[in-house]
Short mmCIF file of C-alpha atoms in Angstrom, two decimals:
data_model
loop_
_atom_site.label_atom_id
_atom_site.label_comp_id
_atom_site.label_asym_id
_atom_site.label_seq_id
_atom_site.Cartn_x
_atom_site.Cartn_y
_atom_site.Cartn_z
CA MET A 10 96.78 79.27 123.13
CA LYS A 11 100.30 79.13 124.85
CA GLU A 12 99.82 81.62 127.99
CA LEU A 13 102.34 84.04 127.98
CA PRO A 14 103.05 86.35 130.84
CA ASP A 15 101.07 89.89 131.08
CA TYR A 16 104.29 91.84 131.28
CA PHE A 17 105.55 90.46 127.66
CA VAL A 18 102.25 90.82 125.76
CA GLN A 19 98.17 92.73 126.33
CA VAL A 20 95.14 91.60 124.78
CA PRO A 21 93.52 94.33 122.85
CA GLU A 22 90.44 95.32 124.74
CA ALA A 23 87.74 94.78 122.06
CA LEU A 24 89.51 91.90 120.39
CA ALA A 25 87.05 89.79 119.67
CA LEU A 26 86.01 86.28 117.42
CA VAL A 27 84.05 86.70 113.72
CA GLU A 28 84.31 83.17 113.04
CA GLU A 29 87.15 80.33 112.86
CA GLY A 30 90.06 82.71 111.47
CA VAL A 31 88.62 85.99 112.00
CA TYR A 32 89.19 88.63 114.38
CA ARG A 33 88.04 92.64 115.13
CA CYS A 34 89.62 94.77 116.88
CA SER A 35 88.72 98.85 117.00
CA GLY A 36 91.27 101.33 118.76
CA VAL A 37 94.98 102.30 118.39
CA LEU A 38 96.80 98.89 119.20
CA SER A 39 99.70 99.54 121.82
CA ASN A 40 103.10 97.89 120.98
CA GLU A 41 102.06 94.71 123.88
CA GLN A 42 98.63 94.18 122.21
CA ILE A 43 100.62 93.91 118.74
CA LYS A 44 102.92 91.41 120.56
CA TYR A 45 99.71 89.43 121.28
CA LEU A 46 98.23 90.30 117.76
CA ASP A 47 101.83 87.76 116.23
CA THR A 48 100.59 84.77 118.67
CA LEU A 49 97.41 84.66 117.11
CA HIS A 50 99.85 84.08 113.14
CA LEU A 51 97.45 85.92 111.74
CA LYS A 52 98.35 86.00 108.06
CA THR A 53 95.97 89.88 106.79
CA VAL A 54 95.80 92.49 109.19
CA LEU A 55 92.90 94.88 107.43
CA ILE A 56 93.55 98.49 109.32
CA LEU A 57 89.94 100.17 108.86
CA SER A 58 91.18 104.10 110.00
CA VAL A 59 91.38 107.19 108.90
CA GLU A 60 94.95 107.13 110.64
CA GLY A 61 98.19 105.39 109.32
CA PRO A 62 99.40 101.98 110.85
CA SER A 63 101.37 102.13 113.83
CA ARG A 64 105.17 101.66 113.28
CA ALA A 65 104.85 98.62 115.55
CA PHE A 66 103.70 97.04 112.45
CA SER A 67 106.33 97.53 109.97
#
């Protein structure tokens, strides 16, 4: 994975690899954390929360 400067992205605290191609994360994500998720080239993000997704996911 390509290294990016800390000021550009932030790894979500509870992000973990479940199995190849499947990650899990908890908590509300900041814009910087969403930028990090973009570097993973995920096809789908499933949000299990009573709160709506951040506008950064738009």
